[in-house]
PDB file of C-alpha atoms in Angstrom:
ATOM      1  CA  UNK A   1      89.149 -10.089 -51.710  1.00 67.00           C
ATOM      2  CA  UNK A   2      86.844  -8.448 -49.315  1.00 90.00           C
ATOM      3  CA  UNK A   3      87.998  -5.910 -46.668  1.00 95.00           C
ATOM      4  CA  UNK A   4      86.252  -7.190 -43.579  1.00 97.00           C
ATOM      5  CA  UNK A   5      87.451  -4.488 -41.192  1.00 97.00           C
ATOM      6  CA  UNK A   6      84.772  -2.544 -39.311  1.00 97.00           C
ATOM      7  CA  UNK A   7      85.017   0.762 -37.285  1.00 94.00           C
ATOM      8  CA  UNK A   8      84.308  -0.430 -33.657  1.00 96.00           C
ATOM      9  CA  UNK A   9      82.822  -3.223 -31.524  1.00 98.00           C
ATOM     10  CA  UNK A  10      79.337  -1.568 -31.828  1.00 97.00           C
ATOM     11  CA  UNK A  11      79.373  -1.974 -35.625  1.00 97.00           C
ATOM     12  CA  UNK A  12      80.904  -5.387 -35.330  1.00 98.00           C
ATOM     13  CA  UNK A  13      77.917  -6.834 -33.391  1.00 98.00           C
ATOM     14  CA  UNK A  14      75.274  -5.015 -35.391  1.00 97.00           C
ATOM     15  CA  UNK A  15      72.538  -7.256 -36.456  1.00 97.00           C
ATOM     16  CA  UNK A  16      72.608  -9.635 -33.722  1.00 98.00           C
ATOM     17  CA  UNK A  17      68.792 -10.057 -33.040  1.00 98.00           C
ATOM     18  CA  UNK A  18      66.532 -11.153 -30.340  1.00 98.00           C
ATOM     19  CA  UNK A  19      66.427 -15.070 -29.955  1.00 98.00           C
ATOM     20  CA  UNK A  20      69.807 -15.506 -31.852  1.00 98.00           C
ATOM     21  CA  UNK A  21      72.346 -18.242 -30.866  1.00 98.00           C
ATOM     22  CA  UNK A  22      75.756 -16.745 -30.162  1.00 98.00           C
ATOM     23  CA  UNK A  23      78.962 -18.630 -29.688  1.00 98.00           C
ATOM     24  CA  UNK A  24      81.500 -16.842 -27.390  1.00 98.00           C
ATOM     25  CA  UNK A  25      85.148 -17.915 -27.429  1.00 97.00           C
ATOM     26  CA  UNK A  26      87.254 -18.122 -24.399  1.00 94.00           C
ATOM     27  CA  UNK A  27      88.465 -20.593 -21.665  1.00 90.00           C
ATOM     28  CA  UNK A  28      87.823 -18.685 -18.719  1.00 80.00           C
ATOM     29  CA  UNK A  29      89.600 -15.414 -19.368  1.00 82.00           C
ATOM     30  CA  UNK A  30      91.857 -16.707 -22.012  1.00 91.00           C
ATOM     31  CA  UNK A  31      90.565 -15.541 -25.365  1.00 93.00           C
ATOM     32  CA  UNK A  32      87.382 -13.919 -23.962  1.00 95.00           C
ATOM     33  CA  UNK A  33      86.318 -11.097 -26.463  1.00 97.00           C
ATOM     34  CA  UNK A  34      85.366  -8.700 -23.552  1.00 97.00           C
ATOM     35  CA  UNK A  35      84.883  -5.610 -25.775  1.00 98.00           C
ATOM     36  CA  UNK A  36      82.604  -7.438 -28.167  1.00 98.00           C
ATOM     37  CA  UNK A  37      80.445  -8.821 -25.359  1.00 98.00           C
ATOM     38  CA  UNK A  38      80.171  -5.317 -23.763  1.00 98.00           C
ATOM     39  CA  UNK A  39      79.115  -3.922 -27.167  1.00 98.00           C
ATOM     40  CA  UNK A  40      76.381  -6.773 -27.343  1.00 98.00           C
ATOM     41  CA  UNK A  41      75.253  -5.478 -23.880  1.00 98.00           C
ATOM     42  CA  UNK A  42      74.943  -2.000 -25.302  1.00 98.00           C
ATOM     43  CA  UNK A  43      73.274  -3.191 -28.408  1.00 97.00           C
ATOM     44  CA  UNK A  44      70.465  -4.768 -26.281  1.00 97.00           C
ATOM     45  CA  UNK A  45      69.562  -8.011 -28.074  1.00 98.00           C
ATOM     46  CA  UNK A  46      67.764 -10.434 -25.710  1.00 98.00           C
ATOM     47  CA  UNK A  47      66.511 -14.112 -25.585  1.00 98.00           C
ATOM     48  CA  UNK A  48      69.896 -15.249 -26.620  1.00 98.00           C
ATOM     49  CA  UNK A  49      71.278 -18.738 -26.487  1.00 98.00           C
ATOM     50  CA  UNK A  50      74.853 -18.535 -25.646  1.00 98.00           C
ATOM     51  CA  UNK A  51      77.302 -21.321 -26.390  1.00 98.00           C
ATOM     52  CA  UNK A  52      80.501 -20.978 -24.394  1.00 97.00           C
ATOM     53  CA  UNK A  53      82.921 -23.118 -22.229  1.00 96.00           C
ATOM     54  CA  UNK A  54      81.892 -21.263 -18.975  1.00 95.00           C
ATOM     55  CA  UNK A  55      79.345 -18.767 -17.913  1.00 94.00           C
ATOM     56  CA  UNK A  56      81.414 -15.807 -16.932  1.00 93.00           C
ATOM     57  CA  UNK A  57      83.105 -14.284 -13.773  1.00 92.00           C
ATOM     58  CA  UNK A  58      82.426 -11.391 -11.727  1.00 93.00           C
ATOM     59  CA  UNK A  59      80.069  -8.550 -13.361  1.00 95.00           C
ATOM     60  CA  UNK A  60      81.915  -8.118 -16.637  1.00 96.00           C
ATOM     61  CA  UNK A  61      81.970  -9.770 -19.863  1.00 96.00           C
ATOM     62  CA  UNK A  62      79.587 -12.751 -20.190  1.00 96.00           C
ATOM     63  CA  UNK A  63      78.614 -12.496 -16.697  1.00 96.00           C
ATOM     64  CA  UNK A  64      77.385  -9.103 -17.338  1.00 97.00           C
ATOM     65  CA  UNK A  65      75.537 -10.104 -20.384  1.00 97.00           C
ATOM     66  CA  UNK A  66      73.742 -12.768 -18.134  1.00 97.00           C
ATOM     67  CA  UNK A  67      73.084 -10.157 -15.405  1.00 96.00           C
ATOM     68  CA  UNK A  68      71.618  -7.863 -18.001  1.00 97.00           C
ATOM     69  CA  UNK A  69      68.918 -10.523 -18.667  1.00 97.00           C
ATOM     70  CA  UNK A  70      69.883 -10.958 -22.272  1.00 98.00           C
ATOM     71  CA  UNK A  71      70.692 -14.679 -22.199  1.00 98.00           C
ATOM     72  CA  UNK A  72      67.771 -17.099 -21.956  1.00 98.00           C
ATOM     73  CA  UNK A  73      70.020 -20.254 -22.384  1.00 98.00           C
ATOM     74  CA  UNK A  74      73.500 -21.237 -21.738  1.00 98.00           C
ATOM     75  CA  UNK A  75      75.082 -24.175 -23.463  1.00 98.00           C
ATOM     76  CA  UNK A  76      78.375 -24.781 -21.551  1.00 97.00           C
ATOM     77  CA  UNK A  77      80.656 -27.046 -19.697  1.00 97.00           C
ATOM     78  CA  UNK A  78      81.521 -24.955 -16.605  1.00 94.00           C
ATOM     79  CA  UNK A  79      78.577 -22.806 -15.369  1.00 93.00           C
ATOM     80  CA  UNK A  80      80.259 -22.316 -12.060  1.00 89.00           C
ATOM     81  CA  UNK A  81      83.747 -21.101 -11.276  1.00 82.00           C
ATOM     82  CA  UNK A  82      85.503 -19.405  -8.369  1.00 78.00           C
ATOM     83  CA  UNK A  83      84.302 -15.985  -9.288  1.00 82.00           C
ATOM     84  CA  UNK A  84      81.025 -16.712 -10.933  1.00 84.00           C
ATOM     85  CA  UNK A  85      77.652 -15.707  -9.128  1.00 87.00           C
ATOM     86  CA  UNK A  86      75.339 -14.138 -11.976  1.00 91.00           C
ATOM     87  CA  UNK A  87      74.598 -17.427 -13.678  1.00 94.00           C
ATOM     88  CA  UNK A  88      73.852 -19.241 -10.505  1.00 92.00           C
ATOM     89  CA  UNK A  89      71.473 -16.518  -9.201  1.00 91.00           C
ATOM     90  CA  UNK A  90      69.695 -16.511 -12.555  1.00 92.00           C
ATOM     91  CA  UNK A  91      69.445 -20.112 -12.797  1.00 94.00           C
ATOM     92  CA  UNK A  92      68.248 -20.750  -9.333  1.00 93.00           C
ATOM     93  CA  UNK A  93      65.446 -18.171  -9.959  1.00 94.00           C
ATOM     94  CA  UNK A  94      64.467 -19.805 -13.317  1.00 94.00           C
ATOM     95  CA  UNK A  95      65.330 -16.972 -15.402  1.00 95.00           C
ATOM     96  CA  UNK A  96      67.996 -18.751 -17.443  1.00 97.00           C
ATOM     97  CA  UNK A  97      68.092 -22.363 -18.866  1.00 97.00           C
ATOM     98  CA  UNK A  98      71.314 -24.585 -18.682  1.00 97.00           C
ATOM     99  CA  UNK A  99      72.304 -27.401 -21.224  1.00 97.00           C
ATOM    100  CA  UNK A 100      75.391 -28.901 -19.530  1.00 97.00           C
ATOM    101  CA  UNK A 101      77.768 -30.408 -21.955  1.00 98.00           C
ATOM    102  CA  UNK A 102      81.136 -32.287 -21.069  1.00 97.00           C
ATOM    103  CA  UNK A 103      83.995 -30.111 -22.371  1.00 97.00           C
ATOM    104  CA  UNK A 104      85.337 -32.526 -24.968  1.00 97.00           C
ATOM    105  CA  UNK A 105      81.794 -33.131 -26.232  1.00 98.00           C
ATOM    106  CA  UNK A 106      81.191 -29.319 -26.511  1.00 98.00           C
ATOM    107  CA  UNK A 107      84.323 -28.862 -28.570  1.00 98.00           C
ATOM    108  CA  UNK A 108      83.450 -31.867 -30.936  1.00 98.00           C
ATOM    109  CA  UNK A 109      79.844 -30.663 -31.396  1.00 98.00           C
ATOM    110  CA  UNK A 110      81.043 -27.261 -32.303  1.00 98.00           C
ATOM    111  CA  UNK A 111      83.750 -28.669 -34.545  1.00 98.00           C
ATOM    112  CA  UNK A 112      81.131 -31.089 -36.151  1.00 98.00           C
ATOM    113  CA  UNK A 113      78.807 -28.084 -36.830  1.00 98.00           C
ATOM    114  CA  UNK A 114      81.617 -26.241 -38.589  1.00 98.00           C
ATOM    115  CA  UNK A 115      82.392 -29.373 -40.729  1.00 98.00           C
ATOM    116  CA  UNK A 116      78.833 -29.995 -41.675  1.00 97.00           C
ATOM    117  CA  UNK A 117      78.618 -33.206 -39.757  1.00 98.00           C
ATOM    118  CA  UNK A 118      74.984 -33.363 -38.124  1.00 98.00           C
ATOM    119  CA  UNK A 119      75.689 -35.650 -35.156  1.00 98.00           C
ATOM    120  CA  UNK A 120      78.187 -38.327 -33.797  1.00 98.00           C
ATOM    121  CA  UNK A 121      78.359 -40.926 -31.218  1.00 98.00           C
ATOM    122  CA  UNK A 122      80.386 -40.695 -28.069  1.00 98.00           C
ATOM    123  CA  UNK A 123      80.801 -42.790 -24.988  1.00 98.00           C
ATOM    124  CA  UNK A 124      81.255 -39.637 -22.838  1.00 97.00           C
ATOM    125  CA  UNK A 125      78.457 -39.198 -20.333  1.00 97.00           C
ATOM    126  CA  UNK A 126      76.800 -42.530 -21.245  1.00 97.00           C
ATOM    127  CA  UNK A 127      74.975 -44.048 -18.124  1.00 94.00           C
ATOM    128  CA  UNK A 128      75.089 -40.785 -16.307  1.00 96.00           C
ATOM    129  CA  UNK A 129      72.256 -38.089 -15.789  1.00 95.00           C
ATOM    130  CA  UNK A 130      73.423 -36.367 -18.807  1.00 96.00           C
ATOM    131  CA  UNK A 131      72.294 -39.329 -20.980  1.00 97.00           C
ATOM    132  CA  UNK A 132      68.543 -38.647 -20.081  1.00 95.00           C
ATOM    133  CA  UNK A 133      66.533 -38.377 -23.295  1.00 95.00           C
ATOM    134  CA  UNK A 134      69.489 -39.118 -25.753  1.00 96.00           C
ATOM    135  CA  UNK A 135      69.596 -41.786 -28.282  1.00 97.00           C
ATOM    136  CA  UNK A 136      72.104 -44.642 -27.234  1.00 97.00           C
ATOM    137  CA  UNK A 137      73.677 -47.462 -29.113  1.00 97.00           C
ATOM    138  CA  UNK A 138      76.353 -50.116 -28.426  1.00 97.00           C
ATOM    139  CA  UNK A 139      79.819 -49.956 -30.177  1.00 97.00           C
ATOM    140  CA  UNK A 140      82.188 -52.869 -29.370  1.00 95.00           C
ATOM    141  CA  UNK A 141      80.213 -53.436 -26.330  1.00 95.00           C
ATOM    142  CA  UNK A 142      80.386 -49.986 -25.086  1.00 97.00           C
ATOM    143  CA  UNK A 143      77.226 -47.605 -24.645  1.00 97.00           C
ATOM    144  CA  UNK A 144      77.519 -44.402 -26.602  1.00 98.00           C
ATOM    145  CA  UNK A 145      75.188 -41.358 -26.785  1.00 98.00           C
ATOM    146  CA  UNK A 146      74.281 -39.547 -30.000  1.00 98.00           C
ATOM    147  CA  UNK A 147      75.340 -35.896 -29.671  1.00 98.00           C
ATOM    148  CA  UNK A 148      73.921 -33.339 -32.258  1.00 98.00           C
ATOM    149  CA  UNK A 149      76.307 -30.776 -33.789  1.00 98.00           C
ATOM    150  CA  UNK A 150      76.136 -27.173 -32.750  1.00 98.00           C
ATOM    151  CA  UNK A 151      75.983 -24.222 -35.127  1.00 98.00           C
ATOM    152  CA  UNK A 152      75.230 -20.462 -34.292  1.00 98.00           C
ATOM    153  CA  UNK A 153      73.814 -17.499 -35.922  1.00 98.00           C
ATOM    154  CA  UNK A 154      76.863 -15.533 -34.617  1.00 98.00           C
ATOM    155  CA  UNK A 155      80.480 -16.312 -33.282  1.00 98.00           C
ATOM    156  CA  UNK A 156      82.217 -13.763 -31.254  1.00 98.00           C
ATOM    157  CA  UNK A 157      85.962 -14.418 -30.923  1.00 98.00           C
ATOM    158  CA  UNK A 158      89.201 -12.925 -30.182  1.00 98.00           C
ATOM    159  CA  UNK A 159      92.492 -13.088 -31.869  1.00 98.00           C
ATOM    160  CA  UNK A 160      96.031 -11.880 -31.463  1.00 98.00           C
ATOM    161  CA  UNK A 161      96.583 -10.665 -35.108  1.00 98.00           C
ATOM    162  CA  UNK A 162      94.199 -10.418 -38.062  1.00 98.00           C
ATOM    163  CA  UNK A 163      94.701  -8.970 -41.556  1.00 97.00           C
ATOM    164  CA  UNK A 164      91.814  -7.180 -43.280  1.00 97.00           C
ATOM    165  CA  UNK A 165      90.751 -10.236 -45.045  1.00 97.00           C
ATOM    166  CA  UNK A 166      90.061 -12.041 -41.838  1.00 98.00           C
ATOM    167  CA  UNK A 167      93.080 -14.485 -41.605  1.00 98.00           C
ATOM    168  CA  UNK A 168      93.894 -15.071 -37.944  1.00 98.00           C
ATOM    169  CA  UNK A 169      96.554 -15.778 -35.562  1.00 98.00           C
ATOM    170  CA  UNK A 170      95.855 -16.394 -31.831  1.00 98.00           C
ATOM    171  CA  UNK A 171      97.876 -15.861 -28.643  1.00 95.00           C
ATOM    172  CA  UNK A 172      98.856 -19.313 -27.407  1.00 95.00           C
ATOM    173  CA  UNK A 173      96.092 -20.915 -25.175  1.00 93.00           C
ATOM    174  CA  UNK A 174      93.876 -17.931 -26.034  1.00 94.00           C
ATOM    175  CA  UNK A 175      93.114 -19.902 -29.097  1.00 95.00           C
ATOM    176  CA  UNK A 176      91.032 -22.608 -27.384  1.00 96.00           C
ATOM    177  CA  UNK A 177      87.460 -22.721 -28.805  1.00 97.00           C
ATOM    178  CA  UNK A 178      87.966 -19.895 -31.435  1.00 98.00           C
ATOM    179  CA  UNK A 179      89.007 -21.857 -34.561  1.00 98.00           C
ATOM    180  CA  UNK A 180      86.015 -24.129 -34.317  1.00 98.00           C
ATOM    181  CA  UNK A 181      83.642 -21.462 -33.371  1.00 98.00           C
ATOM    182  CA  UNK A 182      84.777 -19.365 -36.397  1.00 98.00           C
ATOM    183  CA  UNK A 183      83.791 -22.405 -38.587  1.00 98.00           C
ATOM    184  CA  UNK A 184      80.440 -22.951 -36.858  1.00 98.00           C
ATOM    185  CA  UNK A 185      79.109 -19.380 -36.834  1.00 98.00           C
ATOM    186  CA  UNK A 186      77.124 -18.090 -39.784  1.00 98.00           C
ATOM    187  CA  UNK A 187      78.495 -14.733 -39.064  1.00 98.00           C
ATOM    188  CA  UNK A 188      81.866 -14.695 -37.270  1.00 98.00           C
ATOM    189  CA  UNK A 189      83.040 -11.617 -35.664  1.00 98.00           C
ATOM    190  CA  UNK A 190      86.645 -11.178 -34.589  1.00 98.00           C
ATOM    191  CA  UNK A 191      88.353  -8.519 -32.183  1.00 98.00           C
ATOM    192  CA  UNK A 192      92.152  -8.495 -32.786  1.00 98.00           C
ATOM    193  CA  UNK A 193      94.785  -6.869 -30.966  1.00 97.00           C
ATOM    194  CA  UNK A 194      96.686  -6.155 -34.252  1.00 98.00           C
ATOM    195  CA  UNK A 195      95.267  -5.805 -37.742  1.00 98.00           C
ATOM    196  CA  UNK A 196      97.844  -5.961 -40.607  1.00 97.00           C
ATOM    197  CA  UNK A 197      97.756  -5.598 -44.303  1.00 96.00           C
ATOM    198  CA  UNK A 198      96.898  -8.577 -46.529  1.00 94.00           C
ATOM    199  CA  UNK A 199     100.177 -10.513 -47.388  1.00 94.00           C
ATOM    200  CA  UNK A 200     101.932  -9.622 -43.925  1.00 97.00           C
ATOM    201  CA  UNK A 201     101.013 -13.037 -42.421  1.00 97.00           C
ATOM    202  CA  UNK A 202     102.949 -16.121 -43.263  1.00 97.00           C
ATOM    203  CA  UNK A 203     100.277 -18.315 -44.742  1.00 96.00           C
ATOM    204  CA  UNK A 204     101.898 -21.303 -43.227  1.00 97.00           C
ATOM    205  CA  UNK A 205     101.187 -19.895 -39.832  1.00 96.00           C
ATOM    206  CA  UNK A 206      97.552 -18.963 -40.260  1.00 98.00           C
ATOM    207  CA  UNK A 207      95.254 -20.857 -37.833  1.00 98.00           C
ATOM    208  CA  UNK A 208      91.766 -19.478 -38.909  1.00 98.00           C
ATOM    209  CA  UNK A 209      91.577 -18.758 -42.809  1.00 97.00           C
ATOM    210  CA  UNK A 210      89.668 -15.632 -43.759  1.00 97.00           C
ATOM    211  CA  UNK A 211      86.991 -17.632 -45.558  1.00 97.00           C
ATOM    212  CA  UNK A 212      85.477 -18.447 -42.105  1.00 98.00           C
ATOM    213  CA  UNK A 213      85.537 -14.714 -40.781  1.00 98.00           C
ATOM    214  CA  UNK A 214      82.984 -12.071 -41.678  1.00 98.00           C
ATOM    215  CA  UNK A 215      84.033  -8.943 -39.544  1.00 98.00           C
ATOM    216  CA  UNK A 216      87.252  -7.863 -37.964  1.00 98.00           C
ATOM    217  CA  UNK A 217      87.474  -5.075 -35.482  1.00 98.00           C
ATOM    218  CA  UNK A 218      90.839  -3.641 -34.136  1.00 98.00           C
ATOM    219  CA  UNK A 219      90.908  -3.530 -30.322  1.00 97.00           C
ATOM    220  CA  UNK A 220      94.533  -2.474 -29.535  1.00 96.00           C
ATOM    221  CA  UNK A 221      94.432  -3.024 -25.822  1.00 93.00           C
ATOM    222  CA  UNK A 222      91.843  -5.597 -24.978  1.00 94.00           C
ATOM    223  CA  UNK A 223      90.538  -5.690 -21.343  1.00 93.00           C
ATOM    224  CA  UNK A 224      91.445  -8.845 -19.250  1.00 91.00           C
ATOM    225  CA  UNK A 225      88.617 -10.452 -17.350  1.00 90.00           C
ATOM    226  CA  UNK A 226      90.542 -11.457 -14.315  1.00 89.00           C
ATOM    227  CA  UNK A 227      91.905  -7.835 -13.844  1.00 92.00           C
ATOM    228  CA  UNK A 228      88.588  -6.377 -14.147  1.00 93.00           C
ATOM    229  CA  UNK A 229      87.210  -8.855 -11.675  1.00 91.00           C
ATOM    230  CA  UNK A 230      90.136  -8.244  -9.142  1.00 91.00           C
ATOM    231  CA  UNK A 231      89.352  -4.546  -9.409  1.00 94.00           C
ATOM    232  CA  UNK A 232      85.561  -5.163  -8.701  1.00 93.00           C
ATOM    233  CA  UNK A 233      84.587  -3.549 -12.205  1.00 95.00           C
ATOM    234  CA  UNK A 234      81.048  -3.816 -13.264  1.00 95.00           C
ATOM    235  CA  UNK A 235      79.656  -3.328 -16.679  1.00 96.00           C
ATOM    236  CA  UNK A 236      77.939  -1.166 -17.715  1.00 93.00           C
TER     237      UNK A 236
END
């Protein structure tokens, strides 16, 4: 088996190139890989398409990546939240594109991408503004939209525990999008609070098998977005 552990967040995000598509896990703060995102800011790749549930808060994490001008397009469900300003400013000025996707549809598009399913029909958002330009069909008299699967060049996610082979456990709701993003990323990078030796994890409890993971970096004391925002932190 391959030892997938790398030295630090900077090495973990090495190779992300201008114009790449990057999935970033998290549901608001829960599960957001802050250290990997900050390492990506330091790395400097631009023109990125980012797929995430939301568009960040304050001036740290994903919001800081957007403020740095490195994101050309967001594909997300919640571009606005109580502490988000960076995305709105960039979007109003035409510096970032938005593809708005209902949350369940977003999760299923990512899951489908990881499962090799190219597209599916859903009644969600039919007969709304989000239906513009999409193929529609009737199923049992109900209008449905054709939604295409999402895959990414990279997935950046956060886990509670990983072993060196990439098998993962998550911390309760911090799990959120991470398992499906791990499957849908061509290269999946994980920051884990704890890294253990192979065999230390009960295989019956593993959520994401190591076959979906390419790089593991140990971040023993990960930062929390809400604490950073409350303190007025800014990155870099």
